[in-house]
Coordinates of C-alpha atoms and ligand atoms in Angstrom, one line a residue:
X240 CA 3.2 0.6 34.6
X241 CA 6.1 2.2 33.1
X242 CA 5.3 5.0 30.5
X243 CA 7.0 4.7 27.5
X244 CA 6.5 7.9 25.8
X245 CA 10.2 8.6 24.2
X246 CA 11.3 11.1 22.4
X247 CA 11.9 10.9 18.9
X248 CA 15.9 9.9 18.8
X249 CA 18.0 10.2 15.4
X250 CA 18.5 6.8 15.4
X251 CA 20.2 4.7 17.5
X252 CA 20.5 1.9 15.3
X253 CA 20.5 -1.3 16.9
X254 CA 23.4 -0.3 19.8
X255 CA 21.6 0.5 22.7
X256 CA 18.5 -2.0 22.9
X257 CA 16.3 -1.0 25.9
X258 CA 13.9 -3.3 27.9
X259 CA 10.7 -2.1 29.8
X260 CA 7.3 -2.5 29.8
X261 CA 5.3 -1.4 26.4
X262 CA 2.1 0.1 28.3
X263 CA 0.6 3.3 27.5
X264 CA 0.7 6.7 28.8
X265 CA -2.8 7.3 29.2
X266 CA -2.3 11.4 30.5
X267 CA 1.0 11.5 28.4
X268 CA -1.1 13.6 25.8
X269 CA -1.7 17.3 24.4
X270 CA -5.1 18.8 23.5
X271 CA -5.3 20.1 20.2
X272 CA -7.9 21.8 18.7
X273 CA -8.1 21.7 14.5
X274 CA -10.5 22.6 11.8
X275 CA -11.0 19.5 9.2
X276 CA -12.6 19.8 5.8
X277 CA -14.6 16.6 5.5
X278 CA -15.2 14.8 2.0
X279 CA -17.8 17.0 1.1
X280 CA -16.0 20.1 2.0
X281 CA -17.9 20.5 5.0
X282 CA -15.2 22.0 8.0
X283 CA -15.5 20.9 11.3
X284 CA -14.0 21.9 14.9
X285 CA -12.4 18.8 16.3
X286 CA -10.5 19.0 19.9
X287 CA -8.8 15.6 20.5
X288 CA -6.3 13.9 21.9
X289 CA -2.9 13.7 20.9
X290 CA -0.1 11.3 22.0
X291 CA 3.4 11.7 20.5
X292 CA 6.2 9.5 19.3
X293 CA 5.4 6.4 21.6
X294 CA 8.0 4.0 21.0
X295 CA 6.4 0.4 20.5
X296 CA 8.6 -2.0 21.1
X297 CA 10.8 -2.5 24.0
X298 CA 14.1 -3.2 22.2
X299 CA 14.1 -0.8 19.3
X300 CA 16.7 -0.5 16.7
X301 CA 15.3 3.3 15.7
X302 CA 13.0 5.3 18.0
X303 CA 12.3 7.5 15.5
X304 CA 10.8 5.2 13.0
X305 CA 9.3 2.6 15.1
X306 CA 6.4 4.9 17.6
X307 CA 3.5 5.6 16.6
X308 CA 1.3 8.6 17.5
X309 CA -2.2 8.3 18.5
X310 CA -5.1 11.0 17.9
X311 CA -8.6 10.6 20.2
X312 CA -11.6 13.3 19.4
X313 CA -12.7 14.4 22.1
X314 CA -15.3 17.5 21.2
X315 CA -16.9 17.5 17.0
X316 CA -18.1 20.7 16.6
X317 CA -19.0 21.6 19.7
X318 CA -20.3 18.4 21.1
X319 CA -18.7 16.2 23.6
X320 CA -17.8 12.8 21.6
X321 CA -16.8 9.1 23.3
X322 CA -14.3 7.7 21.3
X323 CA -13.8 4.9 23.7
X324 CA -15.2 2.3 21.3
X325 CA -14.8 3.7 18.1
X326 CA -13.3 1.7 15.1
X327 CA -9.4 2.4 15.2
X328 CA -7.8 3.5 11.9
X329 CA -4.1 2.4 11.7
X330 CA -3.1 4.8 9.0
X331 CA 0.9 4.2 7.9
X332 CA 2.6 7.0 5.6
X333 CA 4.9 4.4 4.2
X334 CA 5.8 5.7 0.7
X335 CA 8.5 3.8 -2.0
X336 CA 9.5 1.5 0.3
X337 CA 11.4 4.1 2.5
X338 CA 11.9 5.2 6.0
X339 CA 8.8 6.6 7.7
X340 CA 8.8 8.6 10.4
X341 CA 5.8 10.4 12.9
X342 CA 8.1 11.6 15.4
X343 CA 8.2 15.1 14.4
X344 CA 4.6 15.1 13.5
X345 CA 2.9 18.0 15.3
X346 CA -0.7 16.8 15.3
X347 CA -3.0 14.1 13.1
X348 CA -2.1 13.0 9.8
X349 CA 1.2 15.2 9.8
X350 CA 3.7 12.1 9.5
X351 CA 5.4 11.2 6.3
X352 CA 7.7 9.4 4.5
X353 CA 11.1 10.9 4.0
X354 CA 11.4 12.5 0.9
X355 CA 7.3 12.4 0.1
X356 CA 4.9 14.8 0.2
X357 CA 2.7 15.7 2.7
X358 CA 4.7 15.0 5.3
X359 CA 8.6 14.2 5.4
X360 CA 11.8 15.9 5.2
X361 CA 14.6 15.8 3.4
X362 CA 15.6 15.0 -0.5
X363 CA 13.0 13.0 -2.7
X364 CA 13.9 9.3 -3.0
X365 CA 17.4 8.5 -4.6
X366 CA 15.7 5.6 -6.9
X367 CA 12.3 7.0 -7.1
X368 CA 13.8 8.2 -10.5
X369 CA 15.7 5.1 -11.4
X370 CA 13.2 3.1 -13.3
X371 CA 10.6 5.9 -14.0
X372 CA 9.8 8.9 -14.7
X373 CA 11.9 11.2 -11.5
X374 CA 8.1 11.7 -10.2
X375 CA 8.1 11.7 -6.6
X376 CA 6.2 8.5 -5.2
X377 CA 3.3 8.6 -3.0
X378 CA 3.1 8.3 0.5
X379 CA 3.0 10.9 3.6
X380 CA -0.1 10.0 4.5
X381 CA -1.8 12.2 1.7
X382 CA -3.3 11.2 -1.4
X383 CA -4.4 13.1 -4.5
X384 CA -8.6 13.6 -4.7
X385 CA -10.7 13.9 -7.9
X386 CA -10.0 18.2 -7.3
X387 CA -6.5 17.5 -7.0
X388 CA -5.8 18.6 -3.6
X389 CA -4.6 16.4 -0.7
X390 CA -6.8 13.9 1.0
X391 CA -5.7 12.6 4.6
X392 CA -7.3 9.9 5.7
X393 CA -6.2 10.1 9.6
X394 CA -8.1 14.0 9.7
X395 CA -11.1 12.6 7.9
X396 CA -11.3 9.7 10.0
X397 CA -10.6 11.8 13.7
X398 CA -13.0 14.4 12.0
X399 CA -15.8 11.2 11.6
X400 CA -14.9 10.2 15.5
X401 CA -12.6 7.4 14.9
X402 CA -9.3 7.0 17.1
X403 CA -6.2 7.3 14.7
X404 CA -3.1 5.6 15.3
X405 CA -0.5 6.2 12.9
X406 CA 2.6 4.1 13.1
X407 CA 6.3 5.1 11.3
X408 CA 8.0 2.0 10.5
X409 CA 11.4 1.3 9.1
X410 CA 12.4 1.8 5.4
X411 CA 14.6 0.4 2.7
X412 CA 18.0 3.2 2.7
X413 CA 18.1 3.2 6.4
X414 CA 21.8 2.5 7.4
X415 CA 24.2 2.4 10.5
X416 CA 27.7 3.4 11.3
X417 CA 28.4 0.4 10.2
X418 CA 27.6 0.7 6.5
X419 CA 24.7 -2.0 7.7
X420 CA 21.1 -1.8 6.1
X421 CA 18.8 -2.3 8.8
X422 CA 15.2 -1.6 6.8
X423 CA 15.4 -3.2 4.2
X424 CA 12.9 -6.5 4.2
X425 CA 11.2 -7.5 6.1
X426 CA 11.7 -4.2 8.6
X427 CA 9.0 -2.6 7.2
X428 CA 6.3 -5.0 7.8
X429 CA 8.1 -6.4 10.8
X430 CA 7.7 -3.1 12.8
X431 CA 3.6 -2.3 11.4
X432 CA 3.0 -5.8 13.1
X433 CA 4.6 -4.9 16.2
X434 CA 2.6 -1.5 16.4
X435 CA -0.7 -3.8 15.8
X436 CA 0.3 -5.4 18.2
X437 CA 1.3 -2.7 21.0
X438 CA -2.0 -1.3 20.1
X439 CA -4.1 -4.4 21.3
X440 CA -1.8 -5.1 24.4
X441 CA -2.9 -1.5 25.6
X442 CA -6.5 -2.4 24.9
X443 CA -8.4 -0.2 27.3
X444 CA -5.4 2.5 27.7
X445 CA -5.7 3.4 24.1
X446 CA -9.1 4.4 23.7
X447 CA -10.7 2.9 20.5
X448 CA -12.1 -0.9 20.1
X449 CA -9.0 -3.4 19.2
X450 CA -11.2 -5.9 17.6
X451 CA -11.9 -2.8 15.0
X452 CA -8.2 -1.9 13.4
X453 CA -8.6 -0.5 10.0
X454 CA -5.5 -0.1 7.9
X455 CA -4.7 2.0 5.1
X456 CA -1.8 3.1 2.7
X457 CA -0.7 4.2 -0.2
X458 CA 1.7 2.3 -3.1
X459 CA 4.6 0.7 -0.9
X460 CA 2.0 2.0 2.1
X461 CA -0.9 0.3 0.2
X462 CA 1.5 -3.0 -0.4
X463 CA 2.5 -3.3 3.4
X464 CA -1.6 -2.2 4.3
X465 CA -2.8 -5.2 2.6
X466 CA 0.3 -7.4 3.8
X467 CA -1.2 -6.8 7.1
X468 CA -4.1 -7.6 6.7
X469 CA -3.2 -10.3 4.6
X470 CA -0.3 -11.9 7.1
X471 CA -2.5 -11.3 10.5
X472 CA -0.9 -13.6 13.5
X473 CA 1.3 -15.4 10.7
X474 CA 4.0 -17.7 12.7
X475 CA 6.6 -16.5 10.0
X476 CA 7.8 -13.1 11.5
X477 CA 7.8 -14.4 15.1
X478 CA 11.2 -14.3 15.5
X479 CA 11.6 -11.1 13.9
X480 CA 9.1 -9.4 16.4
X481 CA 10.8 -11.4 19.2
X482 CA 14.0 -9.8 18.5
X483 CA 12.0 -6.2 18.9
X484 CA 10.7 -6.9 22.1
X485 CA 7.3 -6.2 20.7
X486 CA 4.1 -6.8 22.6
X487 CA 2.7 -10.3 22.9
X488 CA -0.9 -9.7 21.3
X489 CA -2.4 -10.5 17.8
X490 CA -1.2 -8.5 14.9
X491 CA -4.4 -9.6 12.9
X492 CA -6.2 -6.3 11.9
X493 CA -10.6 -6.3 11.1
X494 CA -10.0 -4.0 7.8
X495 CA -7.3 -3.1 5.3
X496 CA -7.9 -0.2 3.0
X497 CA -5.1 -0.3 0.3
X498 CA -4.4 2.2 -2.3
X499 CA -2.3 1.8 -5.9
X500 CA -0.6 -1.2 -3.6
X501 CA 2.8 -2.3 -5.2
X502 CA 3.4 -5.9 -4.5
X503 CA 3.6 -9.5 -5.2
X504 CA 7.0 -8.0 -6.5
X505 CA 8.7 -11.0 -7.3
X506 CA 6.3 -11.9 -10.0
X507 CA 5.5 -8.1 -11.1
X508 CA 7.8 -7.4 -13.8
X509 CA 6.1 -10.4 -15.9
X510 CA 3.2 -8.5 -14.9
X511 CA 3.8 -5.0 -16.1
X512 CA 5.0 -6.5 -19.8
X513 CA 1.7 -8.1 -19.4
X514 CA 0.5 -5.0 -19.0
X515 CA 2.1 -1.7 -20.1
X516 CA 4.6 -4.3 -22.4
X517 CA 3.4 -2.5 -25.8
X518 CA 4.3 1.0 -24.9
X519 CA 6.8 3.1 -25.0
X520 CA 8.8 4.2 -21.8
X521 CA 7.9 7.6 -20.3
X522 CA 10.4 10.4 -20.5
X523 CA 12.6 8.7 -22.9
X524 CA 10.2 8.0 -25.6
X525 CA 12.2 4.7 -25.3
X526 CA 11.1 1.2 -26.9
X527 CA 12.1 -1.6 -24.1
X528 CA 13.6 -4.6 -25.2
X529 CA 11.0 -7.0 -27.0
X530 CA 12.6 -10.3 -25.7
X531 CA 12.9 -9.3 -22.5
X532 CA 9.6 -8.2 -22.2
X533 CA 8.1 -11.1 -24.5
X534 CA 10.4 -13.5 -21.8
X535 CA 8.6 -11.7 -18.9
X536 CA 4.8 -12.2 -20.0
X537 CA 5.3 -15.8 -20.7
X538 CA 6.4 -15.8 -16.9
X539 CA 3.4 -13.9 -16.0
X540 CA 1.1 -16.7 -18.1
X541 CA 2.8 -19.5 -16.1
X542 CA 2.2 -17.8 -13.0
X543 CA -1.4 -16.4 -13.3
X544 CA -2.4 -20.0 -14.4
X545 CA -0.7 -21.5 -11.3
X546 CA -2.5 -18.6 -8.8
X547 CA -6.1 -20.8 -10.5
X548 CA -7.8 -17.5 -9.3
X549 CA -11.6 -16.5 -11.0
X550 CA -12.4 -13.7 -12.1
X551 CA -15.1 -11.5 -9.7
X552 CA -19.0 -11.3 -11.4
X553 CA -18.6 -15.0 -12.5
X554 CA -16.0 -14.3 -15.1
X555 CA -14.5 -17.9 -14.4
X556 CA -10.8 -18.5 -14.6
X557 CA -8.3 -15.7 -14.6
X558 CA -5.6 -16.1 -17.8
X559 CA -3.0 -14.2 -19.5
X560 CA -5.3 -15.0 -22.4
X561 CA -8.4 -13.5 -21.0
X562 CA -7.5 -11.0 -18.3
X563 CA -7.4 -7.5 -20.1
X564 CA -11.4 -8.5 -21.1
X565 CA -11.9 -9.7 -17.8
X566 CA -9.8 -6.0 -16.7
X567 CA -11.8 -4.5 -19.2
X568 CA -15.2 -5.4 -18.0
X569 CA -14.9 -6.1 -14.4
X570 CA -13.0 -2.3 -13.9
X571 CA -12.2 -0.4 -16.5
X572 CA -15.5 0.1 -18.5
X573 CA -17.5 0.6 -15.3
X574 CA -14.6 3.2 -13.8
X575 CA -14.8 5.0 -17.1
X576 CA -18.9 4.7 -16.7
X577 CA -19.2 6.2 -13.7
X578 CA -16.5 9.2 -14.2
X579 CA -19.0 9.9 -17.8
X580 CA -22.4 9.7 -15.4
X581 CA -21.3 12.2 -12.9
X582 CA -20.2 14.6 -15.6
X583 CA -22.9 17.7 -17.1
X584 CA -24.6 16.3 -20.5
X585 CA -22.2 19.1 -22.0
X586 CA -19.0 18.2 -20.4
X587 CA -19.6 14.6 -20.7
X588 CA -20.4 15.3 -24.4
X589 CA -16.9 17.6 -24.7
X590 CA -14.9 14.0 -22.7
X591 CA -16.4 11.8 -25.3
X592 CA -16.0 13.8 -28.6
X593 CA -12.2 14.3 -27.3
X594 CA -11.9 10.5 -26.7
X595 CA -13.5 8.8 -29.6
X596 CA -12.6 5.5 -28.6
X597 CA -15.1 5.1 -26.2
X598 CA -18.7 4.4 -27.2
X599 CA -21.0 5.7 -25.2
X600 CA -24.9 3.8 -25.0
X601 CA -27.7 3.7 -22.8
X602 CA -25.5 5.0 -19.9
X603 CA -22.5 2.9 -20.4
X604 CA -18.7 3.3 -21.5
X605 CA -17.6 0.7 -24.2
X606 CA -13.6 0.5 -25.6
X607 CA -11.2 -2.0 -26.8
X608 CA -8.3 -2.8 -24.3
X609 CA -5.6 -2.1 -27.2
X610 CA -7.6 1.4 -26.9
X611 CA -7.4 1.9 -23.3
X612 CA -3.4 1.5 -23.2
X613 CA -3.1 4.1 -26.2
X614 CA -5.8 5.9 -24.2
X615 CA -3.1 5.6 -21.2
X616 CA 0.0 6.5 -23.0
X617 CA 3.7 5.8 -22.1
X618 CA 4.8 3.6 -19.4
X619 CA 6.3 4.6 -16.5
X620 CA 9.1 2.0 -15.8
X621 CA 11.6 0.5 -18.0
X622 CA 11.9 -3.4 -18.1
X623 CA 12.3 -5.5 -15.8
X624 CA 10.2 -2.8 -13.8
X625 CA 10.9 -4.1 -10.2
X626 CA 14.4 -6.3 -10.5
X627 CA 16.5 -4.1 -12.7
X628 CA 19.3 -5.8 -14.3
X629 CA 21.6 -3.0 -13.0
X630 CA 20.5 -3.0 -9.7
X631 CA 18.7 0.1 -9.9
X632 CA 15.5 0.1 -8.1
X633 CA 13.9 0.7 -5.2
X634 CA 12.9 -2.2 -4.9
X635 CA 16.7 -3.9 -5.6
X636 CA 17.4 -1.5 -2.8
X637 CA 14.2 -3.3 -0.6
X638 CA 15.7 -6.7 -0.7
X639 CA 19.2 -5.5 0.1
X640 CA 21.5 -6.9 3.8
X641 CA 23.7 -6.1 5.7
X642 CA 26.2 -3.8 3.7
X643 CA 25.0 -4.7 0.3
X644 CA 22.4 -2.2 -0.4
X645 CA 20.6 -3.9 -3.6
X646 CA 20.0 -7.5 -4.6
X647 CA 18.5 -9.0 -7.1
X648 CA 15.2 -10.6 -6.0
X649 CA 14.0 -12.9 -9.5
X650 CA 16.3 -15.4 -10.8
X651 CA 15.4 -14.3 -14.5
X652 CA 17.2 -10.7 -13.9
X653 CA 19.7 -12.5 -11.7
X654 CA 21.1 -14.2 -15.1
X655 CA 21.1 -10.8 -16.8
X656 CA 22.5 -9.2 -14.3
X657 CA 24.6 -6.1 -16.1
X658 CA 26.7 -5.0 -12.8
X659 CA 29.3 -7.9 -12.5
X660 CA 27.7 -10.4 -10.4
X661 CA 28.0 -14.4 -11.7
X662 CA 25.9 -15.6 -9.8
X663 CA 23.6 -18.5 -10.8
X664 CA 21.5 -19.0 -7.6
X665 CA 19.4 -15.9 -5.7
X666 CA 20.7 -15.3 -2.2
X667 CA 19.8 -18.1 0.4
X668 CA 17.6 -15.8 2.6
X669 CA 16.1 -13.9 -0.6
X670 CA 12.7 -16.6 -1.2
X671 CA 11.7 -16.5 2.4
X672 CA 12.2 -12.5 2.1
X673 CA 9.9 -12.6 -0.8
X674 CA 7.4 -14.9 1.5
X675 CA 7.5 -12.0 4.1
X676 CA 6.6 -8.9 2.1
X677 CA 4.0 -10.4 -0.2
X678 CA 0.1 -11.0 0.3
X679 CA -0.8 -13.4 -2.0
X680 CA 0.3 -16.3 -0.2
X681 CA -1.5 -15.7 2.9
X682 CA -4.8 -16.0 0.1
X683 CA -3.9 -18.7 -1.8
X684 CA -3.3 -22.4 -1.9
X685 CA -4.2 -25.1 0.6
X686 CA -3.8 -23.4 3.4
X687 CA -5.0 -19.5 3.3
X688 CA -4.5 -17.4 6.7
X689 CA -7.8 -17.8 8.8
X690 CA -6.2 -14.7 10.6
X691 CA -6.5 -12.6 8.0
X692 CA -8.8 -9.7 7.4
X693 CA -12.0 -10.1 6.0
X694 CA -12.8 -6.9 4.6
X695 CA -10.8 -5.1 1.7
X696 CA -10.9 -1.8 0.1
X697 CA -8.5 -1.2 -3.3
X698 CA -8.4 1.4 -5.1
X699 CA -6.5 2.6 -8.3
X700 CA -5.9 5.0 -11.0
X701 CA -6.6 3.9 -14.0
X702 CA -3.5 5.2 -15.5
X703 CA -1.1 4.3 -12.9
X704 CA 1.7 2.2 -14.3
X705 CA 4.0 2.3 -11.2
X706 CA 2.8 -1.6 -11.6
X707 CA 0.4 -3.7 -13.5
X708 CA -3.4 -3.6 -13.1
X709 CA -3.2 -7.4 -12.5
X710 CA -1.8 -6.9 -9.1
X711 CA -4.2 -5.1 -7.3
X712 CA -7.0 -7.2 -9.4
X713 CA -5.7 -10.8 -8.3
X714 CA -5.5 -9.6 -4.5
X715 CA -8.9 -8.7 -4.7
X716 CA -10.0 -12.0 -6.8
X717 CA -7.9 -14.5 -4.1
X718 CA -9.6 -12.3 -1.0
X719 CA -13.2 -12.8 -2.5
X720 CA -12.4 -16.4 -3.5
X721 CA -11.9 -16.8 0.1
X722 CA -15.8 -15.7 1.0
X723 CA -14.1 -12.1 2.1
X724 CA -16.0 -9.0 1.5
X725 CA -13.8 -6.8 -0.8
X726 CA -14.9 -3.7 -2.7
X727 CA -12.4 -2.6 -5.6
X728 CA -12.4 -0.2 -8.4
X729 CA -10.3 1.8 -10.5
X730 CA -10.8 5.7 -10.5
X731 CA -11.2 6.3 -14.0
X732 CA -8.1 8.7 -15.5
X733 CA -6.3 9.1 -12.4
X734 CA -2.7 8.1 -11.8
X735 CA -0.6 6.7 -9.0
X736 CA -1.4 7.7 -5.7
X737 CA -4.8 8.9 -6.1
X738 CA -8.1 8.7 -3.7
X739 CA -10.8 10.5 -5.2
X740 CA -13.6 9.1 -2.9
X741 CA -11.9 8.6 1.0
X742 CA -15.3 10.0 2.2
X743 CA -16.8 6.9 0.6
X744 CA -13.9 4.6 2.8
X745 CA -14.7 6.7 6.0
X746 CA -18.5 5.5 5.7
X747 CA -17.2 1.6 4.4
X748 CA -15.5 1.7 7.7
X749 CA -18.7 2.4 9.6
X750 CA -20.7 0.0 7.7
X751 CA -18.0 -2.8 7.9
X752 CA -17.2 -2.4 11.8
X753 CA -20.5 -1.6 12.9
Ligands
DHB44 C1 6.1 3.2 -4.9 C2 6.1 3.5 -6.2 C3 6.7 2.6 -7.1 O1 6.7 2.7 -8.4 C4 7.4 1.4 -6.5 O2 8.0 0.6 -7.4 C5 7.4 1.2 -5.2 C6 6.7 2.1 -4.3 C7 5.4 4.2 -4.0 O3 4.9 5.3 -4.5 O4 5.3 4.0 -2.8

């Protein structure tokens, strides 16, 4: 076969497509030898594997986004390990929608996101300020634990025996010498499938068991992660992958593992009024405009009725009316529960006479939801949240094409529009954009993907407000309405980007594939 192991290139963008066969360098690899600190802070001695910057598609338009490296234990602490059939974590480091790159990664879970921590070079994200707060966004394949400190999923998972692949894909600011945007939707998603799918067509040459892929990611990571698993086989991006050259295998995955994800963005800023609509705007102390936002949660009441999800534990039908009880109960009193249980009689006793709107009986955390926001404070995004009137988002900047590098993506913020644009109808291509990046499709209505993954892990902060708590919560409702086996909670006082039990997702991904 022909070994594609290519070095990282600084993009070639779309000029020089190359053909040739997409099979794997088996002895194209280094031995490395690291210590990992597991989830209990155990440390452990793993020598593995480690393939670098394997471009996986034939034609690509950037080397250096679209390989993947792969990481194989070979000895744990002394003892020999097989790794041949192991469950295969597909880790991205997508963060904010932007470029993500492994190629300079030199060893496991060292990839990032440009402009994130934990990984990626350069300046922080040019928008990640315009609707928020200026806090950097997640991503880099590192996530925040209950200590603080950074958690990476692909060393916990190599240090647990698993085969890691971790993929870079395409992002939103990428542009040419043309002025052209070429990752903006649906790139991202586009090259994660063809990885997937490079992966299983070298079933046998990359050690691990194909029929196991487990992915994971974090916010726009965490949105794509669940899109994945969501979207598996899907007929829709067939012509985008054809284009690529990318391997002709499944894309479905067995597992996704999503964190904070930001998605179903085209109906996410009726959402966040829905949601974080009360408060005040983070940073500027700012009140947002009441009919906008009283506009936008009527929008979210139309469209949570139409989604005819129910609510997990036999809550029964999930409305704008009813969903910060349901919220209330089904997450946030039981994340605040078990934060108060693992906490010293004293320090639990110090929590609750600092927050006296919680009541606290016979082991259980009670509060109001109008409590909980106070509780949670200022938002972090302005209104709309997503589809900025100004253009001013990432996430404008996400739905961008060829040299127009933001778009609106909702009709509603369309008509507002504030930069000069009278335009009455979205962009032709713009609703079967939206159909590519977003999950809840693929789990809803007559005809939900049979392809898709049947096992889900979501996690979130309770006091992220990068988007509304509905989000995560209908993606996990419409995956369990299908008979799929979903675990979900909120870490209780944490905010965006946070993973404050991955040791418990390393096990879940024993017990699920085993
Ligand atoms: C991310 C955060 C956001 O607030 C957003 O709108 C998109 C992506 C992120 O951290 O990846």
């Amino acid at each position: 076969g022909i070994a594609l192991n290519a070095q990282a290139s600084s993009g070639t963008n779309g000029s020089s497509a190359r053909t040739g066969g997409l099979v794997f360098d088996t002895d194209g690899y280094t031995e490395q030898t690291t210590t990992i600190t597991d989830a209990n802070g155990d440390d452990h001695e793993v020598v593995y594997r480690f393939w670098k910057a394997v471009t996986y598609v034939a034609a690509p338009v950037d080397e250096k986004y679209q390989s993947l490296n792969v990481s194989v234990p070979v000895k744990i602490d002394g003892k020999s390990v097989d790794a041949s059939g192991a469950p295969i974590l597909f880790a991205n480091s997508v963060g904010g929608y932007m470029p993500s790159s492994v190629a300079d990664a030199t060893g496991v879970g060292a990839g990032g996101t440009t402009g994130m921590p934990g990984g990626g070079t350069g300046a922080p994200s040019p928008s990640a300020s315009a609707s928020g707060s200026g806090e950097v966004q997640s991503g880099g394949n590192g996530m925040v634990n209950a200590l603080g400190k950074m958690v990476s999923l692909p060393k916990l998972a190599l240090a647990a025996g698993y085969v890691v692949v971790e993929p870079g894909a395409r992002g939103r600011t990428l542009k040419n010498s043309e002025g052209e945007y070429y990752g903006t939707a649906p790139a991202a998603i586009v090259d994660l499938k063809a990885a997937v799918r490079y992966v299983r067509a070298n079933k046998g040459r990359i050690p691990g068991d194909t029929d196991r892929i487990v992915s994971s990611g974090t916010s726009a990571g965490g949105a794509l992660s669940s899109l994945l698993g969501a979207s598996g086989d899907s007929p829709l991006y067939e012509k985008y992958l054809r284009e690529l050259g990318a391997a002709d295998a499944s894309d479905a995955i067995f597992a996704t593992g999503a964190w904070c994800p930001i998605t179903d963005l085209e109906h996410a800023d009726g959402a966040y009024e829905w949601n974080w609509g009360a408060s005040v705007v983070q940073g500027t102390g700012k009140v947002v405009d009441r009919t906008v936002s009283k506009e936008l949660v009527s929008q979210f009441a139309e469209y949570q009725a139409s989604l005819k999800l129910r609510g997990l534990g036999g809550f029964g039908a999930l409305t704008a009316r009813n969903y910060d009880t349901y919220l209330l109960q089904q997450y946030m009193e039981p994340s605040a529960t078990t934060y108060l249980k693992a906490l010293s009689d004293a320090d639990r006793a110090a929590y609750l006479a600092d927050h006296t709107f919680i009541t606290w009986k016979n082991g259980k955390a009670r509060f109001s939801w109008a409590d909980f926001l106070t509780h949670v404070g200022a938002r972090k995004k302005t209104t709309p949240a997503f589809d900025a009137f100004d253009l001013s988002t990432g996430e404008n900047n996400l739905f961008g094409t060829g040299t127009t590098g933001t778009r609106h993506f909702t009709a509603y913020s369309l008509k507002h529009d504030t930069t000069g644009n009278t335009g009455t109808r979205l962009d032709g291509d713009i609703p079967a954009k939206l159909r590519l990046m977003n999950p809840m499709p693929f789990l809803t209505g007559d005809k939900p993907n049979a392809h898709r993954t049947k096992h889900w892990w979501i996690r979130l902060g309770t006091k992220d407000s990068d988007t509304s708590h509905t989000v995560s919560a209908n993606l996990a409702a419409a995956a369990a309405a299908l008979g799929d086996d979903v675990s979900h909670l909120y870490y209780w006082d944490e905010g965006h980007g946070a993973n404050t039990d991955p040791g418990d997702f390393i096990q879940w991904i024993a017990k699920v594939t085993g």
